[in-house]
PDB file of C-alpha atoms in Angstrom:
ATOM      1  CA  ARG C 563      62.250  60.460 -72.605  1.00 71.00           C
ATOM      2  CA  LYS C 564      59.523  62.640 -74.093  1.00 82.00           C
ATOM      3  CA  GLU C 565      56.565  60.826 -75.654  1.00 90.00           C
ATOM      4  CA  VAL C 566      57.000  62.664 -78.958  1.00 95.00           C
ATOM      5  CA  GLU C 567      60.406  63.935 -80.042  1.00 95.00           C
ATOM      6  CA  GLN C 568      61.273  66.338 -82.840  1.00 95.00           C
ATOM      7  CA  ASP C 569      64.375  68.205 -83.898  1.00 90.00           C
ATOM      8  CA  PRO C 570      63.518  71.802 -82.926  1.00 88.00           C
ATOM      9  CA  GLY C 571      65.621  73.249 -85.750  1.00 87.00           C
ATOM     10  CA  PRO C 572      65.683  75.946 -86.915  1.00 92.00           C
ATOM     11  CA  PHE C 573      65.742  74.795 -90.513  1.00 94.00           C
ATOM     12  CA  ASN C 574      66.621  77.617 -92.912  1.00 96.00           C
ATOM     13  CA  VAL C 575      65.856  76.484 -96.454  1.00 96.00           C
ATOM     14  CA  PRO C 576      65.985  78.352 -99.787  1.00 97.00           C
ATOM     15  CA  GLU C 577      62.735  78.889-101.625  1.00 97.00           C
ATOM     16  CA  GLY C 578      61.966  76.045-104.006  1.00 97.00           C
ATOM     17  CA  ALA C 579      63.947  73.447-102.081  1.00 97.00           C
ATOM     18  CA  THR C 580      62.620  70.220-100.601  1.00 97.00           C
ATOM     19  CA  VAL C 581      62.707  69.822 -96.830  1.00 96.00           C
ATOM     20  CA  ALA C 582      61.877  66.841 -94.624  1.00 95.00           C
ATOM     21  CA  PHE C 583      61.179  66.529 -90.918  1.00 91.00           C
ATOM     22  CA  ASN C 584      61.070  63.418 -88.795  1.00 93.00           C
ATOM     23  CA  CYS C 585      59.403  62.778 -85.490  1.00 95.00           C
ATOM     24  CA  THR C 586      59.604  59.746 -83.188  1.00 96.00           C
ATOM     25  CA  TYR C 587      57.063  58.550 -80.642  1.00 95.00           C
ATOM     26  CA  SER C 588      57.599  56.274 -77.678  1.00 93.00           C
ATOM     27  CA  ASN C 589      54.214  54.581 -77.216  1.00 90.00           C
ATOM     28  CA  SER C 590      53.945  51.673 -79.647  1.00 89.00           C
ATOM     29  CA  ALA C 591      50.189  51.490 -79.026  1.00 87.00           C
ATOM     30  CA  SER C 592      49.655  54.988 -80.446  1.00 88.00           C
ATOM     31  CA  GLN C 593      46.720  55.087 -82.822  1.00 82.00           C
ATOM     32  CA  SER C 594      46.445  58.424 -84.584  1.00 88.00           C
ATOM     33  CA  PHE C 595      49.040  60.767 -85.973  1.00 92.00           C
ATOM     34  CA  PHE C 596      48.937  64.302 -87.334  1.00 93.00           C
ATOM     35  CA  TRP C 597      51.036  67.223 -88.440  1.00 95.00           C
ATOM     36  CA  TYR C 598      49.901  70.627 -87.220  1.00 95.00           C
ATOM     37  CA  ARG C 599      51.273  73.958 -88.355  1.00 96.00           C
ATOM     38  CA  GLN C 600      51.661  76.909 -85.990  1.00 96.00           C
ATOM     39  CA  ASP C 601      52.484  80.430 -87.131  1.00 96.00           C
ATOM     40  CA  CYS C 602      54.114  82.859 -84.736  1.00 92.00           C
ATOM     41  CA  ARG C 603      51.672  83.908 -81.986  1.00 89.00           C
ATOM     42  CA  LYS C 604      48.858  81.921 -83.600  1.00 93.00           C
ATOM     43  CA  GLU C 605      47.009  78.760 -82.718  1.00 93.00           C
ATOM     44  CA  PRO C 606      47.998  75.330 -84.071  1.00 94.00           C
ATOM     45  CA  LYS C 607      46.117  74.341 -87.214  1.00 93.00           C
ATOM     46  CA  LEU C 608      45.780  70.879 -88.659  1.00 91.00           C
ATOM     47  CA  LEU C 609      48.009  70.428 -91.703  1.00 94.00           C
ATOM     48  CA  MET C 610      47.310  66.777 -92.390  1.00 92.00           C
ATOM     49  CA  SER C 611      46.582  63.421 -90.816  1.00 90.00           C
ATOM     50  CA  VAL C 612      49.158  60.672 -91.245  1.00 92.00           C
ATOM     51  CA  TYR C 613      48.134  57.215 -92.409  1.00 84.00           C
ATOM     52  CA  SER C 614      50.051  53.959 -92.485  1.00 84.00           C
ATOM     53  CA  SER C 615      49.912  53.859 -96.262  1.00 85.00           C
ATOM     54  CA  GLY C 616      51.332  57.363 -96.525  1.00 86.00           C
ATOM     55  CA  ASN C 617      49.380  60.291 -97.847  1.00 91.00           C
ATOM     56  CA  GLU C 618      49.935  63.317 -99.994  1.00 93.00           C
ATOM     57  CA  ASP C 619      48.279  66.725-100.141  1.00 92.00           C
ATOM     58  CA  GLY C 620      49.682  68.899-102.889  1.00 96.00           C
ATOM     59  CA  ARG C 621      53.309  69.653-102.056  1.00 97.00           C
ATOM     60  CA  PHE C 622      53.086  67.877 -98.691  1.00 97.00           C
ATOM     61  CA  THR C 623      53.670  64.166 -98.115  1.00 97.00           C
ATOM     62  CA  ALA C 624      53.310  62.434 -94.756  1.00 96.00           C
ATOM     63  CA  GLN C 625      54.533  58.948 -93.904  1.00 95.00           C
ATOM     64  CA  LEU C 626      54.166  56.684 -90.885  1.00 94.00           C
ATOM     65  CA  ASN C 627      56.572  53.878 -90.008  1.00 93.00           C
ATOM     66  CA  ARG C 628      55.005  51.881 -87.186  1.00 92.00           C
ATOM     67  CA  ALA C 629      57.879  49.431 -86.885  1.00 92.00           C
ATOM     68  CA  SER C 630      60.374  52.215 -86.223  1.00 93.00           C
ATOM     69  CA  GLN C 631      57.828  54.482 -84.536  1.00 94.00           C
ATOM     70  CA  TYR C 632      58.489  57.537 -86.598  1.00 93.00           C
ATOM     71  CA  ILE C 633      56.492  59.971 -88.677  1.00 95.00           C
ATOM     72  CA  SER C 634      57.815  62.147 -91.468  1.00 96.00           C
ATOM     73  CA  LEU C 635      56.707  65.231 -93.352  1.00 97.00           C
ATOM     74  CA  LEU C 636      58.120  66.189 -96.744  1.00 97.00           C
ATOM     75  CA  ILE C 637      57.555  69.605 -98.280  1.00 97.00           C
ATOM     76  CA  ARG C 638      58.415  69.966-101.962  1.00 98.00           C
ATOM     77  CA  ASP C 639      58.964  73.215-103.868  1.00 98.00           C
ATOM     78  CA  SER C 640      58.914  75.195-100.622  1.00 97.00           C
ATOM     79  CA  LYS C 641      57.244  78.627-100.580  1.00 97.00           C
ATOM     80  CA  LEU C 642      57.906  81.631 -98.379  1.00 97.00           C
ATOM     81  CA  SER C 643      54.458  81.036 -96.863  1.00 97.00           C
ATOM     82  CA  ASP C 644      55.594  77.631 -95.580  1.00 98.00           C
ATOM     83  CA  SER C 645      57.648  79.389 -92.888  1.00 97.00           C
ATOM     84  CA  ALA C 646      56.144  78.238 -89.583  1.00 97.00           C
ATOM     85  CA  THR C 647      56.605  75.757 -86.757  1.00 97.00           C
ATOM     86  CA  TYR C 648      55.531  72.211 -87.621  1.00 97.00           C
ATOM     87  CA  LEU C 649      54.183  70.182 -84.719  1.00 96.00           C
ATOM     88  CA  CYS C 650      54.145  66.389 -84.722  1.00 96.00           C
ATOM     89  CA  VAL C 651      51.075  65.164 -82.847  1.00 94.00           C
ATOM     90  CA  VAL C 652      50.079  61.727 -81.559  1.00 92.00           C
ATOM     91  CA  ILE C 653      46.969  60.370 -79.884  1.00 88.00           C
ATOM     92  CA  PRO C 654      48.459  57.731 -77.597  1.00 80.00           C
ATOM     93  CA  ASN C 655      45.659  55.151 -77.566  1.00 71.00           C
ATOM     94  CA  PHE C 656      41.973  54.498 -77.931  1.00 64.00           C
ATOM     95  CA  GLY C 657      39.871  56.077 -75.249  1.00 65.00           C
ATOM     96  CA  ASN C 658      42.563  58.625 -74.489  1.00 65.00           C
ATOM     97  CA  GLU C 659      41.471  61.721 -76.338  1.00 74.00           C
ATOM     98  CA  LYS C 660      44.311  64.097 -75.586  1.00 85.00           C
ATOM     99  CA  LEU C 661      46.790  65.202 -78.217  1.00 90.00           C
ATOM    100  CA  THR C 662      50.448  64.728 -77.360  1.00 92.00           C
ATOM    101  CA  PHE C 663      52.636  67.266 -79.136  1.00 95.00           C
ATOM    102  CA  GLY C 664      56.290  67.333 -80.008  1.00 95.00           C
ATOM    103  CA  THR C 665      58.312  70.465 -79.341  1.00 95.00           C
ATOM    104  CA  GLY C 666      57.837  71.560 -82.929  1.00 95.00           C
ATOM    105  CA  THR C 667      60.320  72.126 -85.745  1.00 95.00           C
ATOM    106  CA  ARG C 668      60.835  75.715 -86.819  1.00 95.00           C
ATOM    107  CA  LEU C 669      61.139  76.232 -90.561  1.00 97.00           C
ATOM    108  CA  THR C 670      62.165  79.446 -92.311  1.00 97.00           C
ATOM    109  CA  ILE C 671      62.080  79.656 -96.095  1.00 97.00           C
ATOM    110  CA  ILE C 672      64.672  82.088 -97.422  1.00 97.00           C
ATOM    111  CA  PRO C 673      63.982  84.082-100.616  1.00 95.00           C
TER     112      PRO C 673
ATOM    113  CA  GLY N 487      33.346  83.427 -87.406  1.00 55.00           C
ATOM    114  CA  ALA N 488      32.214  80.191 -85.836  1.00 79.00           C
ATOM    115  CA  GLY N 489      35.580  79.094 -84.470  1.00 91.00           C
ATOM    116  CA  VAL N 490      36.736  78.498 -80.904  1.00 95.00           C
ATOM    117  CA  SER N 491      36.781  81.800 -79.041  1.00 97.00           C
ATOM    118  CA  GLN N 492      38.972  82.518 -76.027  1.00 97.00           C
ATOM    119  CA  SER N 493      39.080  85.519 -73.731  1.00 97.00           C
ATOM    120  CA  PRO N 494      40.901  87.516 -72.695  1.00 97.00           C
ATOM    121  CA  ARG N 495      43.483  87.411 -75.471  1.00 96.00           C
ATOM    122  CA  TYR N 496      46.138  88.744 -73.085  1.00 97.00           C
ATOM    123  CA  LYS N 497      46.217  88.732 -69.290  1.00 97.00           C
ATOM    124  CA  VAL N 498      48.816  90.239 -66.996  1.00 97.00           C
ATOM    125  CA  ALA N 499      48.585  89.463 -63.304  1.00 97.00           C
ATOM    126  CA  LYS N 500      50.748  89.890 -60.243  1.00 97.00           C
ATOM    127  CA  ARG N 501      52.108  86.812 -58.546  1.00 97.00           C
ATOM    128  CA  GLY N 502      49.599  85.520 -56.048  1.00 97.00           C
ATOM    129  CA  GLN N 503      46.498  86.781 -57.860  1.00 97.00           C
ATOM    130  CA  ASP N 504      43.758  84.505 -59.156  1.00 98.00           C
ATOM    131  CA  VAL N 505      42.921  84.469 -62.872  1.00 98.00           C
ATOM    132  CA  ALA N 506      40.047  83.036 -64.928  1.00 98.00           C
ATOM    133  CA  LEU N 507      40.324  82.186 -68.594  1.00 98.00           C
ATOM    134  CA  ARG N 508      37.268  81.578 -70.762  1.00 98.00           C
ATOM    135  CA  CYS N 509      36.692  79.311 -73.736  1.00 98.00           C
ATOM    136  CA  ASP N 510      33.674  79.296 -76.059  1.00 97.00           C
ATOM    137  CA  PRO N 511      33.903  76.131 -78.156  1.00 96.00           C
ATOM    138  CA  ILE N 512      32.382  75.675 -81.578  1.00 93.00           C
ATOM    139  CA  SER N 513      28.637  75.287 -81.131  1.00 92.00           C
ATOM    140  CA  GLY N 514      27.605  71.679 -80.667  1.00 89.00           C
ATOM    141  CA  HIS N 515      31.103  70.363 -80.051  1.00 91.00           C
ATOM    142  CA  VAL N 516      31.046  67.582 -77.475  1.00 90.00           C
ATOM    143  CA  SER N 517      34.714  67.485 -76.526  1.00 91.00           C
ATOM    144  CA  LEU N 518      36.688  70.374 -75.046  1.00 94.00           C
ATOM    145  CA  PHE N 519      40.367  70.437 -74.145  1.00 95.00           C
ATOM    146  CA  TRP N 520      42.729  72.818 -72.392  1.00 97.00           C
ATOM    147  CA  TYR N 521      46.447  72.922 -73.195  1.00 97.00           C
ATOM    148  CA  GLN N 522      49.340  74.964 -71.841  1.00 98.00           C
ATOM    149  CA  GLN N 523      52.091  76.112 -74.219  1.00 97.00           C
ATOM    150  CA  ALA N 524      55.311  77.488 -72.766  1.00 95.00           C
ATOM    151  CA  LEU N 525      57.613  79.581 -74.935  1.00 92.00           C
ATOM    152  CA  GLY N 526      59.469  77.442 -77.484  1.00 90.00           C
ATOM    153  CA  GLN N 527      57.564  74.276 -76.569  1.00 93.00           C
ATOM    154  CA  GLY N 528      54.648  72.345 -77.991  1.00 95.00           C
ATOM    155  CA  PRO N 529      51.279  72.498 -76.241  1.00 96.00           C
ATOM    156  CA  GLU N 530      50.902  70.234 -73.205  1.00 96.00           C
ATOM    157  CA  PHE N 531      47.582  68.688 -72.227  1.00 95.00           C
ATOM    158  CA  LEU N 532      45.880  69.983 -69.089  1.00 97.00           C
ATOM    159  CA  THR N 533      42.326  68.637 -68.990  1.00 96.00           C
ATOM    160  CA  TYR N 534      39.464  67.238 -71.080  1.00 93.00           C
ATOM    161  CA  PHE N 535      35.665  67.505 -70.934  1.00 94.00           C
ATOM    162  CA  GLN N 536      33.044  65.498 -72.702  1.00 91.00           C
ATOM    163  CA  ASN N 537      29.937  67.665 -72.447  1.00 93.00           C
ATOM    164  CA  GLU N 538      29.899  68.775 -68.779  1.00 95.00           C
ATOM    165  CA  ALA N 539      31.899  65.809 -67.478  1.00 95.00           C
ATOM    166  CA  GLN N 540      35.574  66.307 -66.775  1.00 95.00           C
ATOM    167  CA  LEU N 541      36.958  62.960 -67.893  1.00 92.00           C
ATOM    168  CA  ASP N 542      40.670  63.616 -67.579  1.00 92.00           C
ATOM    169  CA  LYS N 543      42.467  66.190 -65.471  1.00 93.00           C
ATOM    170  CA  SER N 544      45.772  64.380 -65.287  1.00 92.00           C
ATOM    171  CA  GLY N 545      47.667  67.253 -66.910  1.00 94.00           C
ATOM    172  CA  LEU N 546      46.748  69.932 -64.385  1.00 96.00           C
ATOM    173  CA  PRO N 547      50.119  70.836 -62.820  1.00 94.00           C
ATOM    174  CA  SER N 548      48.865  71.509 -59.300  1.00 94.00           C
ATOM    175  CA  ASP N 549      45.748  71.913 -57.192  1.00 95.00           C
ATOM    176  CA  ARG N 550      45.910  75.635 -57.967  1.00 97.00           C
ATOM    177  CA  PHE N 551      44.482  74.811 -61.399  1.00 98.00           C
ATOM    178  CA  PHE N 552      40.776  74.178 -61.728  1.00 97.00           C
ATOM    179  CA  ALA N 553      38.544  73.839 -64.801  1.00 98.00           C
ATOM    180  CA  GLU N 554      34.808  73.604 -65.233  1.00 97.00           C
ATOM    181  CA  ARG N 555      32.212  73.328 -67.978  1.00 97.00           C
ATOM    182  CA  PRO N 556      28.942  73.352 -66.039  1.00 96.00           C
ATOM    183  CA  GLU N 557      26.485  73.387 -68.937  1.00 94.00           C
ATOM    184  CA  GLY N 558      28.526  71.473 -71.444  1.00 93.00           C
ATOM    185  CA  SER N 559      29.404  74.471 -73.590  1.00 94.00           C
ATOM    186  CA  VAL N 560      31.518  77.370 -72.243  1.00 97.00           C
ATOM    187  CA  SER N 561      34.494  76.372 -70.099  1.00 98.00           C
ATOM    188  CA  THR N 562      36.559  78.316 -67.584  1.00 98.00           C
ATOM    189  CA  LEU N 563      40.110  77.548 -66.503  1.00 98.00           C
ATOM    190  CA  LYS N 564      40.936  79.105 -63.143  1.00 98.00           C
ATOM    191  CA  ILE N 565      44.396  79.472 -61.681  1.00 98.00           C
ATOM    192  CA  GLN N 566      44.634  80.406 -58.026  1.00 97.00           C
ATOM    193  CA  ARG N 567      47.613  82.090 -56.331  1.00 97.00           C
ATOM    194  CA  THR N 568      49.445  82.442 -59.645  1.00 97.00           C
ATOM    195  CA  GLN N 569      53.188  81.809 -59.845  1.00 97.00           C
ATOM    196  CA  GLN N 570      55.693  83.021 -62.438  1.00 96.00           C
ATOM    197  CA  GLU N 571      55.973  79.512 -63.900  1.00 96.00           C
ATOM    198  CA  ASP N 572      52.288  79.758 -64.839  1.00 97.00           C
ATOM    199  CA  SER N 573      53.226  82.276 -67.553  1.00 97.00           C
ATOM    200  CA  ALA N 574      52.326  80.617 -70.849  1.00 97.00           C
ATOM    201  CA  VAL N 575      49.758  80.557 -73.624  1.00 97.00           C
ATOM    202  CA  TYR N 576      46.629  78.654 -72.623  1.00 98.00           C
ATOM    203  CA  LEU N 577      44.929  77.038 -75.604  1.00 97.00           C
ATOM    204  CA  CYS N 578      41.413  75.698 -75.750  1.00 97.00           C
ATOM    205  CA  ALA N 579      40.347  73.191 -78.402  1.00 95.00           C
ATOM    206  CA  SER N 580      37.065  71.516 -79.262  1.00 93.00           C
ATOM    207  CA  SER N 581      35.933  68.575 -81.329  1.00 89.00           C
ATOM    208  CA  PRO N 582      32.493  67.421 -82.454  1.00 83.00           C
ATOM    209  CA  LEU N 583      33.082  63.763 -81.805  1.00 71.00           C
ATOM    210  CA  ARG N 584      33.980  61.589 -78.882  1.00 60.00           C
ATOM    211  CA  ASP N 585      36.618  59.867 -80.996  1.00 57.00           C
ATOM    212  CA  THR N 586      39.015  62.661 -81.810  1.00 53.00           C
ATOM    213  CA  GLY N 587      41.236  60.268 -83.696  1.00 54.00           C
ATOM    214  CA  ARG N 588      38.908  60.772 -86.624  1.00 56.00           C
ATOM    215  CA  GLN N 589      38.205  64.452 -86.140  1.00 63.00           C
ATOM    216  CA  PRO N 590      41.195  66.346 -84.820  1.00 74.00           C
ATOM    217  CA  GLN N 591      40.694  69.277 -82.554  1.00 85.00           C
ATOM    218  CA  HIS N 592      40.088  72.898 -83.560  1.00 90.00           C
ATOM    219  CA  PHE N 593      42.042  75.416 -81.519  1.00 94.00           C
ATOM    220  CA  GLY N 594      41.253  78.906 -80.323  1.00 95.00           C
ATOM    221  CA  ASP N 595      43.761  81.765 -80.519  1.00 94.00           C
ATOM    222  CA  GLY N 596      44.761  81.216 -76.904  1.00 96.00           C
ATOM    223  CA  THR N 597      45.148  83.437 -73.866  1.00 98.00           C
ATOM    224  CA  ARG N 598      48.661  84.726 -73.305  1.00 97.00           C
ATOM    225  CA  LEU N 599      49.158  84.874 -69.526  1.00 98.00           C
ATOM    226  CA  SER N 600      52.041  86.800 -67.999  1.00 97.00           C
ATOM    227  CA  ILE N 601      52.673  86.649 -64.261  1.00 97.00           C
ATOM    228  CA  LEU N 602      54.802  89.473 -62.891  1.00 95.00           C
TER     229      LEU N 602
END
């Protein structure tokens, strides 16, 4: 089983719709969680960190459920510019600095 | 800009050749990471430096892969006797802190390596 699992998609969503992605992680001791965005042939860029209390940044909301070991990302009022691959990222534990990535979920917003 | 810089951007090599990929991290960043991203997959960790010390090389797929950061700034990833399965994008990332849980990593554009 992979350490971080995501539905690869693709998700094809009409502009203005709401879309949600989930991600599960296997290591219950995992400490830090992020969503990164990657455009085609570009580097991953941090979209937002994910906190236990949930956090929101404009149209984006991230949630963490430690009991069920999953992370979610909600995008409201989707824009054409939201088309990208969304990578779920976990830092497994303290003292282990590496990022562990999911496969990524590909999102295309349709006009 | 002052981001992470990688070179070359693209590299084509014949199977069996050696290649060297360079990463210039953001100035002053303590931590430096190398990742390998195969087509359609997320990046996979290769190795990690804190200043000049290589603290984790558990992700290097074979002894053909070697990384160094001799002066604690620029890093080079070397692949000897390249194989077709080495074809991937190699990403370098840096972070200013030891605890990257609080300051996630900044990535370079990557080097796209194709082995013929």
